[in-house]
The first five atom37 places (N, CA, C, CB, O) and aatype in JSON, in Angstrom:
{
  "aatype": [12, 13, 14, 13, 1, 1, 7, 16, 3, 1, 19, 16, 14, 0, 5, 0, 10, 1, 16, 16, 9, 3, 7, 3, 0, 19, 10, 10, 3, 19, 1, 6, 5, 19, 6, 17, 2, 0, 7, 8, 0, 14, 7, 0, 19, 8, 19, 14, 10, 15, 1, 10, 19, 16, 7, 0, 0, 10, 14, 15, 19, 0, 6, 7, 1, 14, 10, 19, 19, 9, 4, 1, 15, 7, 8, 1, 15, 5, 1, 0, 16, 11, 10, 10, 0, 7, 1, 7, 0, 6, 0, 19, 3, 19, 11, 7, 7, 12, 2, 0, 17, 0, 0, 0, 7, 10, 14, 19, 19, 3, 6, 1, 7, 15, 15, 7, 1, 9, 0],
  "atom_mask": [
    [1, 1, 1, 1, 1],
    [1, 1, 1, 1, 1],
    [1, 1, 1, 1, 1],
    [1, 1, 1, 1, 1],
    [1, 1, 1, 1, 1],
    [1, 1, 1, 1, 1],
    [1, 1, 1, 0, 1],
    [1, 1, 1, 1, 1],
    [1, 1, 1, 1, 1],
    [1, 1, 1, 1, 1],
    [1, 1, 1, 1, 1],
    [1, 1, 1, 1, 1],
    [1, 1, 1, 1, 1],
    [1, 1, 1, 1, 1],
    [1, 1, 1, 1, 1],
    [1, 1, 1, 1, 1],
    [1, 1, 1, 1, 1],
    [1, 1, 1, 1, 1],
    [1, 1, 1, 1, 1],
    [1, 1, 1, 1, 1],
    [1, 1, 1, 1, 1],
    [1, 1, 1, 1, 1],
    [1, 1, 1, 0, 1],
    [1, 1, 1, 1, 1],
    [1, 1, 1, 1, 1],
    [1, 1, 1, 1, 1],
    [1, 1, 1, 1, 1],
    [1, 1, 1, 1, 1],
    [1, 1, 1, 1, 1],
    [1, 1, 1, 1, 1],
    [1, 1, 1, 1, 1],
    [1, 1, 1, 1, 1],
    [1, 1, 1, 1, 1],
    [1, 1, 1, 1, 1],
    [1, 1, 1, 1, 1],
    [1, 1, 1, 1, 1],
    [1, 1, 1, 1, 1],
    [1, 1, 1, 1, 1],
    [1, 1, 1, 0, 1],
    [1, 1, 1, 1, 1],
    [1, 1, 1, 1, 1],
    [1, 1, 1, 1, 1],
    [1, 1, 1, 0, 1],
    [1, 1, 1, 1, 1],
    [1, 1, 1, 1, 1],
    [1, 1, 1, 1, 1],
    [1, 1, 1, 1, 1],
    [1, 1, 1, 1, 1],
    [1, 1, 1, 1, 1],
    [1, 1, 1, 1, 1],
    [1, 1, 1, 1, 1],
    [1, 1, 1, 1, 1],
    [1, 1, 1, 1, 1],
    [1, 1, 1, 1, 1],
    [1, 1, 1, 0, 1],
    [1, 1, 1, 1, 1],
    [1, 1, 1, 1, 1],
    [1, 1, 1, 1, 1],
    [1, 1, 1, 1, 1],
    [1, 1, 1, 1, 1],
    [1, 1, 1, 1, 1],
    [1, 1, 1, 1, 1],
    [1, 1, 1, 1, 1],
    [1, 1, 1, 0, 1],
    [1, 1, 1, 1, 1],
    [1, 1, 1, 1, 1],
    [1, 1, 1, 1, 1],
    [1, 1, 1, 1, 1],
    [1, 1, 1, 1, 1],
    [1, 1, 1, 1, 1],
    [1, 1, 1, 1, 1],
    [1, 1, 1, 1, 1],
    [1, 1, 1, 1, 1],
    [1, 1, 1, 0, 1],
    [1, 1, 1, 1, 1],
    [1, 1, 1, 1, 1],
    [1, 1, 1, 1, 1],
    [1, 1, 1, 1, 1],
    [1, 1, 1, 1, 1],
    [1, 1, 1, 1, 1],
    [1, 1, 1, 1, 1],
    [1, 1, 1, 1, 1],
    [1, 1, 1, 1, 1],
    [1, 1, 1, 1, 1],
    [1, 1, 1, 1, 1],
    [1, 1, 1, 0, 1],
    [1, 1, 1, 1, 1],
    [1, 1, 1, 0, 1],
    [1, 1, 1, 1, 1],
    [1, 1, 1, 1, 1],
    [1, 1, 1, 1, 1],
    [1, 1, 1, 1, 1],
    [1, 1, 1, 1, 1],
    [1, 1, 1, 1, 1],
    [1, 1, 1, 1, 1],
    [1, 1, 1, 0, 1],
    [1, 1, 1, 0, 1],
    [1, 1, 1, 1, 1],
    [1, 1, 1, 1, 1],
    [1, 1, 1, 1, 1],
    [1, 1, 1, 1, 1],
    [1, 1, 1, 1, 1],
    [1, 1, 1, 1, 1],
    [1, 1, 1, 1, 1],
    [1, 1, 1, 0, 1],
    [1, 1, 1, 1, 1],
    [1, 1, 1, 1, 1],
    [1, 1, 1, 1, 1],
    [1, 1, 1, 1, 1],
    [1, 1, 1, 1, 1],
    [1, 1, 1, 1, 1],
    [1, 1, 1, 1, 1],
    [1, 1, 1, 0, 1],
    [1, 1, 1, 1, 1],
    [1, 1, 1, 1, 1],
    [1, 1, 1, 0, 1],
    [1, 1, 1, 1, 1],
    [1, 1, 1, 1, 1],
    [1, 1, 1, 1, 1]
  ],
  "atom_positions": [
    [[18.03, 9.95, -38.07], [18.01, 8.53, -37.62], [19.59, 8.33, -37.56], [17.13, 7.41, -38.72], [20.38, 8.62, -38.46]],
    [[19.85, 7.86, -36.49], [21.27, 6.81, -36.23], [21.18, 5.59, -36.95], [21.51, 6.28, -34.63], [20.51, 4.6, -36.68]],
    [[21.94, 5.8, -37.92], [22.2, 4.26, -38.38], [22.97, 2.83, -38.25], [22.42, 4.39, -39.19], [22.94, 1.78, -38.89]],
    [[23.72, 3.3, -37.07], [24.51, 2.38, -36.81], [24.22, 1.74, -35.01], [25.98, 3.06, -37.18], [23.99, 2.37, -33.98]],
    [[24.32, 0.81, -35.17], [24.35, -0.22, -33.26], [24.97, 0.56, -32.76], [25.22, -1.92, -32.83], [26.0, 1.01, -33.28]],
    [[24.3, 1.1, -31.13], [25.09, 1.65, -30.37], [26.5, 0.38, -30.07], [24.12, 2.16, -29.09], [26.71, -0.77, -30.43]],
    [[27.15, 1.29, -29.29], [28.67, 0.58, -29.07], [29.6, -0.99, -29.46], [0.0, 0.0, 0.0], [30.42, -1.73, -28.93]],
    [[28.82, -0.88, -30.78], [29.63, -1.94, -31.76], [30.11, -1.65, -32.6], [29.16, -2.82, -32.29], [31.21, -2.19, -32.7]],
    [[29.8, -0.87, -33.54], [29.88, -0.57, -35.04], [30.91, 0.46, -34.55], [28.38, -0.04, -36.03], [31.07, 1.14, -33.54]],
    [[31.62, 0.23, -35.91], [33.03, 1.07, -36.26], [32.74, 1.62, -37.4], [34.43, 0.25, -36.43], [31.9, 1.05, -38.1]],
    [[33.32, 2.81, -37.86], [32.35, 3.72, -39.05], [33.42, 4.18, -39.77], [31.29, 5.13, -38.5], [34.42, 4.18, -39.05]],
    [[33.71, 4.69, -41.19], [35.0, 4.59, -41.92], [35.05, 6.8, -41.48], [34.79, 3.69, -44.25], [34.29, 7.59, -40.92]],
    [[35.63, 6.84, -41.78], [35.96, 8.75, -41.51], [34.67, 9.42, -42.7], [38.29, 9.46, -42.28], [34.06, 10.44, -42.39]],
    [[34.48, 8.94, -43.59], [33.08, 9.05, -44.51], [32.26, 8.51, -44.38], [33.01, 8.87, -45.58], [31.46, 8.55, -45.32]],
    [[31.94, 7.73, -43.26], [30.63, 7.8, -43.03], [30.47, 8.64, -41.34], [30.01, 6.12, -43.18], [29.35, 8.79, -40.85]],
    [[31.36, 8.98, -40.83], [31.53, 9.79, -39.95], [30.97, 11.16, -40.44], [32.87, 9.74, -39.57], [29.83, 11.49, -40.11]],
    [[31.84, 12.07, -41.32], [31.17, 12.8, -42.22], [29.82, 12.76, -42.22], [31.54, 12.53, -43.32], [29.07, 13.45, -41.53]],
    [[29.51, 11.89, -43.07], [27.86, 12.12, -43.57], [27.37, 11.49, -42.68], [27.25, 11.59, -45.01], [26.63, 10.73, -43.3]],
    [[27.24, 11.25, -41.56], [26.85, 11.36, -40.09], [26.54, 12.41, -38.99], [27.62, 10.87, -39.64], [25.72, 12.48, -38.08]],
    [[27.4, 13.1, -39.4], [27.87, 14.24, -38.43], [27.14, 15.48, -39.12], [29.7, 14.44, -38.35], [26.87, 16.55, -38.57]],
    [[26.8, 15.03, -40.76], [26.83, 16.79, -41.78], [25.23, 16.51, -41.82], [27.91, 16.99, -43.98], [24.41, 17.38, -41.54]],
    [[24.84, 14.99, -42.27], [23.67, 14.91, -42.71], [21.89, 14.14, -41.43], [24.21, 13.96, -44.11], [20.68, 13.94, -41.44]],
    [[23.19, 14.05, -40.58], [22.24, 13.77, -39.32], [22.29, 14.25, -38.12], [0.0, 0.0, 0.0], [22.78, 15.37, -37.99]],
    [[21.83, 13.56, -37.0], [21.87, 14.38, -35.58], [22.72, 14.11, -35.26], [21.06, 14.3, -34.54], [22.42, 14.14, -34.07]],
    [[24.17, 13.67, -35.25], [25.25, 13.0, -34.42], [26.21, 13.63, -34.41], [25.66, 11.82, -34.73], [26.45, 14.32, -35.4]],
    [[27.26, 13.61, -33.11], [27.93, 15.04, -32.87], [29.28, 13.65, -33.25], [27.7, 16.25, -30.86], [29.38, 12.42, -33.22]],
    [[30.03, 14.74, -33.58], [31.4, 14.13, -33.88], [32.06, 14.34, -32.53], [32.25, 14.85, -35.17], [32.22, 15.51, -32.21]],
    [[32.43, 13.47, -31.76], [33.45, 13.45, -30.2], [34.37, 13.22, -30.19], [33.32, 12.73, -29.2], [34.68, 12.04, -30.4]],
    [[35.55, 14.37, -29.88], [36.81, 13.97, -29.69], [37.37, 13.78, -28.94], [37.38, 14.34, -29.96], [37.35, 14.75, -28.18]],
    [[38.35, 12.52, -28.38], [39.08, 12.17, -27.39], [39.82, 11.7, -27.25], [38.86, 11.86, -26.86], [40.0, 10.54, -26.86]],
    [[40.83, 12.91, -27.71], [42.38, 12.9, -27.65], [42.67, 14.0, -26.62], [43.15, 13.23, -29.17], [41.81, 14.86, -26.53]],
    [[43.59, 14.09, -25.95], [44.03, 15.31, -25.03], [44.21, 16.72, -25.62], [45.36, 15.01, -24.43], [44.53, 17.1, -26.75]],
    [[43.94, 17.26, -24.67], [43.99, 19.28, -25.49], [45.2, 18.97, -26.38], [44.55, 21.14, -24.04], [44.98, 18.6, -27.54]],
    [[46.63, 19.13, -25.86], [47.48, 18.9, -27.11], [47.41, 18.64, -28.47], [48.02, 18.19, -26.94], [47.67, 19.38, -29.41]],
    [[47.02, 17.45, -28.44], [46.56, 16.93, -29.73], [45.05, 17.93, -31.06], [45.97, 15.31, -29.03], [44.89, 18.27, -32.23]],
    [[44.31, 17.97, -29.66], [43.06, 18.77, -29.85], [43.84, 20.0, -30.88], [42.28, 19.4, -28.15], [43.48, 20.11, -32.05]],
    [[44.84, 20.83, -30.34], [45.02, 22.18, -30.44], [45.71, 21.99, -32.18], [46.13, 22.91, -29.0], [45.41, 22.67, -33.16]],
    [[46.8, 20.72, -32.1], [47.6, 20.89, -32.8], [46.71, 20.43, -34.28], [48.87, 20.19, -32.26], [47.18, 20.62, -35.4]],
    [[45.22, 19.73, -34.0], [44.8, 19.4, -35.65], [43.41, 18.66, -34.92], [0.0, 0.0, 0.0], [43.59, 17.79, -34.07]],
    [[42.35, 18.98, -35.23], [41.1, 18.41, -34.97], [39.73, 18.43, -36.2], [40.73, 19.17, -33.7], [39.79, 19.61, -36.57]],
    [[39.0, 18.02, -36.71], [38.07, 17.91, -37.56], [36.96, 19.11, -37.05], [37.58, 16.38, -37.6], [36.46, 19.24, -35.93]],
    [[36.77, 19.92, -38.25], [36.22, 21.07, -38.26], [34.66, 20.52, -37.48], [36.22, 21.77, -39.92], [33.98, 19.55, -37.79]],
    [[34.46, 21.46, -36.45], [32.57, 21.17, -36.38], [32.96, 20.1, -34.87], [0.0, 0.0, 0.0], [32.02, 19.94, -34.09]],
    [[34.27, 19.44, -34.54], [33.89, 18.15, -33.63], [33.72, 19.01, -32.08], [35.39, 16.69, -33.64], [33.92, 20.22, -31.97]],
    [[33.39, 18.25, -31.13], [33.55, 18.74, -29.44], [34.12, 17.3, -29.34], [31.88, 19.24, -28.25], [34.11, 16.17, -29.82]],
    [[34.8, 18.4, -28.06], [36.41, 17.67, -27.57], [36.04, 17.63, -25.87], [38.23, 18.97, -28.02], [35.85, 18.55, -25.06]],
    [[36.04, 16.12, -25.72], [36.43, 16.15, -24.11], [37.31, 14.31, -24.23], [34.46, 16.31, -22.7], [36.93, 13.23, -24.68]],
    [[38.75, 14.83, -23.46], [39.48, 13.66, -23.89], [39.02, 12.87, -22.85], [41.05, 13.75, -24.05], [38.32, 13.4, -21.98]],
    [[39.41, 11.18, -22.76], [39.18, 10.62, -22.78], [38.68, 10.58, -21.04], [39.89, 10.08, -23.57], [37.66, 10.59, -20.36]],
    [[40.73, 10.52, -20.82], [41.23, 10.55, -19.46], [39.97, 11.28, -18.63], [42.75, 11.42, -19.37], [39.84, 10.79, -17.5]],
    [[38.44, 12.99, -19.15], [38.3, 12.96, -18.82], [37.09, 12.61, -18.75], [38.81, 13.36, -18.68], [36.47, 13.08, -17.79]],
    [[36.56, 11.95, -19.42], [35.05, 10.66, -19.81], [35.62, 9.69, -18.37], [35.19, 9.3, -22.1], [34.85, 9.34, -17.47]],
    [[36.71, 9.47, -18.39], [36.54, 8.24, -17.7], [36.84, 8.48, -15.97], [37.61, 7.12, -18.44], [37.26, 7.55, -15.28]],
    [[36.61, 9.6, -15.53], [36.59, 10.28, -14.43], [35.12, 10.68, -13.81], [37.37, 11.38, -14.73], [34.76, 11.01, -12.68]],
    [[34.44, 10.51, -15.06], [33.64, 11.02, -15.08], [32.67, 12.51, -15.24], [0.0, 0.0, 0.0], [31.66, 13.05, -14.78]],
    [[33.9, 12.76, -16.38], [33.27, 13.68, -16.96], [31.75, 13.99, -17.36], [33.84, 13.66, -17.78], [31.17, 12.92, -17.53]],
    [[30.78, 15.26, -17.61], [29.88, 15.09, -18.78], [30.19, 15.26, -19.72], [28.99, 15.61, -18.88], [31.26, 15.86, -19.84]],
    [[29.38, 14.78, -21.06], [29.86, 15.57, -22.44], [28.97, 17.28, -21.95], [29.02, 14.51, -24.37], [28.55, 17.57, -20.84]],
    [[28.93, 18.03, -23.07], [28.81, 19.14, -23.04], [27.31, 19.19, -23.57], [29.91, 19.8, -23.69], [26.78, 18.19, -24.05]],
    [[26.63, 20.48, -23.46], [25.36, 20.36, -23.68], [24.79, 20.12, -24.8], [24.9, 21.16, -23.33], [23.63, 19.75, -24.99]],
    [[26.06, 20.45, -25.94], [25.56, 20.18, -27.68], [25.67, 18.58, -27.99], [26.8, 21.1, -28.97], [25.38, 18.08, -29.08]],
    [[26.13, 17.87, -26.88], [26.04, 16.53, -27.53], [25.27, 15.5, -26.2], [27.83, 15.97, -28.08], [25.48, 14.29, -26.19]],
    [[24.59, 16.01, -25.39], [23.98, 15.71, -24.79], [22.66, 15.05, -25.32], [24.03, 16.54, -24.16], [21.79, 15.77, -25.81]],
    [[22.5, 13.65, -25.24], [21.17, 12.97, -25.83], [20.96, 12.8, -27.63], [0.0, 0.0, 0.0], [20.05, 12.52, -28.42]],
    [[22.45, 13.16, -27.66], [22.61, 13.38, -29.04], [23.37, 11.77, -29.61], [23.66, 14.94, -29.27], [24.11, 11.21, -28.8]],
    [[23.1, 11.09, -31.04], [23.71, 9.85, -30.86], [25.56, 10.69, -31.26], [22.85, 8.36, -32.17], [25.53, 11.76, -31.88]],
    [[26.87, 10.15, -30.89], [27.82, 10.18, -30.93], [29.24, 9.1, -31.43], [27.63, 10.53, -30.05], [29.55, 7.99, -31.02]],
    [[29.85, 9.96, -32.42], [30.54, 9.5, -33.48], [31.87, 9.56, -32.95], [30.32, 10.25, -34.76], [32.76, 10.34, -33.27]],
    [[31.9, 8.77, -32.2], [33.46, 9.28, -31.54], [34.9, 9.38, -32.04], [33.77, 8.5, -30.56], [35.03, 8.46, -32.85]],
    [[36.06, 10.08, -31.94], [37.33, 9.63, -32.45], [38.21, 9.67, -31.93], [37.71, 10.0, -33.27], [38.03, 9.92, -30.74]],
    [[39.68, 9.47, -32.34], [40.84, 9.61, -31.33], [42.34, 10.18, -32.49], [41.12, 7.7, -30.38], [42.41, 11.24, -33.1]],
    [[42.99, 9.47, -32.47], [44.06, 9.38, -33.02], [44.02, 8.23, -33.94], [45.0, 9.36, -32.13], [43.88, 8.45, -35.14]],
    [[44.11, 7.23, -33.57], [44.19, 5.59, -34.15], [42.77, 4.69, -34.08], [45.38, 4.66, -33.13], [42.54, 3.66, -34.71]],
    [[42.33, 5.05, -33.59], [40.79, 4.12, -33.08], [41.13, 3.38, -31.69], [0.0, 0.0, 0.0], [40.2, 2.64, -31.38]],
    [[42.02, 3.35, -30.9], [42.07, 2.7, -30.02], [41.22, 3.09, -28.54], [43.31, 2.58, -30.01], [40.75, 2.32, -27.7]],
    [[41.24, 4.81, -28.56], [40.99, 4.94, -26.98], [39.55, 5.58, -27.43], [42.24, 6.06, -25.86], [38.72, 5.98, -26.62]],
    [[39.41, 5.59, -28.63], [37.65, 6.07, -29.18], [36.82, 4.77, -28.91], [37.44, 6.5, -31.21], [35.69, 4.86, -28.43]],
    [[37.4, 3.48, -29.23], [36.99, 2.11, -28.66], [36.42, 2.36, -27.29], [38.23, 1.06, -28.58], [35.21, 2.47, -27.16]],
    [[37.06, 2.43, -26.47], [37.21, 2.45, -24.59], [36.17, 3.56, -24.64], [39.09, 3.0, -23.59], [35.2, 3.42, -23.89]],
    [[36.22, 4.6, -25.37], [35.07, 5.89, -24.94], [33.65, 5.68, -25.35], [35.44, 7.37, -25.69], [32.71, 6.2, -24.75]],
    [[33.5, 4.84, -26.49], [32.25, 4.07, -26.83], [31.5, 3.1, -26.21], [32.4, 3.55, -27.72], [30.28, 3.23, -26.16]],
    [[32.06, 2.12, -25.7], [31.98, 1.42, -24.96], [31.68, 2.51, -23.13], [33.3, 0.46, -25.36], [30.55, 2.63, -22.67]],
    [[32.5, 2.92, -22.67], [32.07, 4.0, -21.79], [30.38, 4.37, -21.5], [32.75, 5.22, -22.42], [29.49, 4.0, -20.74]],
    [[30.63, 5.6, -22.93], [29.62, 5.75, -23.31], [28.53, 5.2, -23.19], [29.75, 5.81, -24.01], [27.55, 5.8, -22.74]],
    [[28.51, 3.94, -23.57], [27.01, 2.92, -24.18], [27.05, 2.38, -23.14], [26.94, 1.75, -25.58], [25.94, 1.97, -22.8]],
    [[28.08, 2.12, -22.24], [27.59, 2.34, -20.23], [26.78, 2.85, -19.73], [0.0, 0.0, 0.0], [25.94, 2.28, -19.02]],
    [[26.84, 4.69, -20.11], [26.06, 5.39, -19.82], [24.81, 5.75, -20.23], [26.53, 6.0, -19.78], [24.33, 6.75, -19.69]],
    [[24.02, 5.07, -21.23], [22.91, 4.89, -22.23], [23.49, 5.79, -23.37], [0.0, 0.0, 0.0], [22.56, 6.26, -24.02]],
    [[24.61, 6.16, -23.78], [24.48, 7.16, -25.43], [24.55, 6.22, -26.38], [25.82, 8.38, -25.89], [24.79, 5.04, -26.12]],
    [[24.35, 6.69, -27.58], [23.86, 6.15, -28.9], [25.41, 6.46, -29.54], [22.29, 7.05, -29.71], [25.73, 7.62, -29.81]],
    [[26.34, 5.36, -29.76], [27.7, 5.75, -29.82], [28.95, 4.92, -30.29], [27.93, 6.08, -28.65], [29.58, 4.18, -29.53]],
    [[29.31, 5.16, -31.85], [29.99, 4.59, -32.37], [31.21, 5.27, -32.85], [29.36, 4.07, -33.07], [31.28, 6.47, -33.12]],
    [[32.52, 4.09, -32.97], [33.75, 5.05, -33.29], [34.23, 4.99, -34.28], [34.75, 5.0, -32.62], [33.89, 4.01, -34.94]],
    [[35.06, 5.76, -34.82], [35.89, 5.95, -36.13], [36.92, 4.99, -35.98], [36.53, 7.45, -36.37], [37.66, 4.75, -35.03]],
    [[36.79, 4.36, -37.36], [37.88, 3.5, -37.28], [39.0, 3.98, -38.06], [37.53, 2.22, -37.68], [38.81, 4.4, -39.2]],
    [[40.24, 3.94, -37.5], [41.35, 4.0, -37.4], [41.74, 5.65, -37.33], [0.0, 0.0, 0.0], [42.83, 6.09, -37.7]],
    [[40.49, 6.58, -36.7], [40.59, 7.81, -36.41], [41.18, 8.91, -36.7], [0.0, 0.0, 0.0], [41.04, 8.85, -37.92]],
    [[41.71, 9.8, -36.53], [41.69, 11.01, -37.25], [42.99, 10.78, -37.95], [41.56, 12.37, -36.38], [43.24, 11.55, -38.87]],
    [[43.77, 9.95, -37.69], [44.96, 9.39, -38.86], [44.63, 8.78, -40.65], [45.64, 7.94, -38.03], [45.36, 8.75, -41.64]],
    [[42.96, 8.3, -40.38], [42.28, 7.66, -41.76], [41.58, 8.8, -41.95], [41.28, 6.19, -41.73], [41.04, 9.07, -43.02]],
    [[41.55, 9.6, -40.84], [40.38, 11.21, -41.35], [41.28, 11.3, -42.23], [40.03, 12.95, -40.25], [41.18, 10.67, -43.29]],
    [[42.49, 12.22, -41.91], [43.47, 12.78, -42.66], [44.07, 12.4, -43.77], [44.24, 12.93, -42.08], [44.42, 13.15, -44.69]],
    [[44.21, 11.05, -43.71], [44.58, 10.07, -45.2], [43.42, 10.37, -45.87], [44.8, 8.2, -45.09], [43.64, 10.67, -47.04]],
    [[42.15, 10.39, -45.53], [41.03, 10.63, -46.45], [40.97, 11.55, -47.14], [40.03, 10.69, -46.0], [40.16, 11.49, -48.07]],
    [[41.96, 13.0, -46.93], [41.79, 14.16, -47.66], [40.36, 14.65, -46.6], [0.0, 0.0, 0.0], [39.58, 15.3, -47.29]],
    [[40.0, 14.55, -45.56], [38.55, 15.01, -45.01], [39.82, 16.39, -44.25], [37.28, 13.49, -43.6], [41.03, 16.16, -44.24]],
    [[39.21, 17.72, -43.68], [39.77, 18.55, -43.21], [39.7, 18.99, -42.03], [39.68, 19.18, -43.75], [38.74, 19.42, -41.39]],
    [[41.18, 18.81, -41.67], [41.71, 18.96, -40.21], [41.78, 20.42, -39.87], [43.19, 18.29, -40.0], [42.02, 21.01, -40.93]],
    [[41.72, 20.91, -39.28], [42.1, 22.27, -38.65], [42.64, 22.08, -37.18], [40.79, 23.28, -38.62], [42.46, 21.08, -36.49]],
    [[43.41, 23.33, -36.79], [44.23, 23.91, -35.33], [43.31, 24.69, -34.34], [45.53, 25.09, -35.72], [42.16, 24.97, -34.7]],
    [[43.58, 24.9, -33.59], [42.95, 25.28, -32.45], [42.8, 27.12, -32.64], [43.96, 24.67, -31.05], [42.27, 27.88, -31.83]],
    [[43.39, 27.47, -33.87], [42.9, 28.89, -34.68], [41.96, 28.6, -36.15], [44.49, 29.82, -35.21], [41.63, 29.47, -36.95]],
    [[41.78, 27.76, -36.21], [40.81, 27.67, -37.27], [41.65, 27.07, -38.44], [0.0, 0.0, 0.0], [41.13, 26.13, -39.04]],
    [[42.68, 27.42, -38.78], [43.91, 27.42, -39.66], [44.0, 25.42, -40.05], [45.59, 28.27, -38.52], [43.44, 24.42, -39.59]],
    [[45.22, 25.76, -41.32], [44.98, 24.17, -41.41], [45.93, 23.17, -40.3], [45.42, 23.71, -43.08], [47.09, 23.48, -40.03]],
    [[45.49, 22.37, -39.9], [45.74, 21.88, -38.42], [46.83, 20.54, -38.87], [0.0, 0.0, 0.0], [47.25, 20.62, -40.02]],
    [[47.31, 19.33, -38.06], [48.17, 18.58, -38.63], [47.46, 17.69, -37.24], [49.95, 19.1, -38.95], [46.69, 18.11, -36.38]],
    [[48.09, 16.22, -37.44], [47.84, 15.37, -36.34], [48.45, 14.81, -35.31], [47.51, 14.66, -36.66], [48.95, 13.71, -35.57]],
    [[48.59, 15.22, -34.14], [49.52, 14.87, -33.61], [49.42, 14.07, -32.31], [50.13, 15.83, -33.57], [50.44, 13.68, -31.74]]
  ]
}
């Protein structure tokens, strides 16, 4: 069960982690490829906002599942959440984005699975 209202709620990084680990939600990172390569949350799924805006579909692992959307600071994820909600997806965004995620001490990995950084 997804504990948040579609397209309206913002969640903390800790809530995002809990919802994606303990629930059926998918953490969707909407940053650009270079940002993703430098550092992202382990287990996140990547679809840049620039692709979503042009109508790109979600990866099959995210289809029909609740989405917790994240970017670097929270601005793009809010936009993506509204766009996805308009498509009928159940989606919330992470307040403060990956900056807040890293500041909370949550794991960040690079494209090789090593310790990453937020770019």
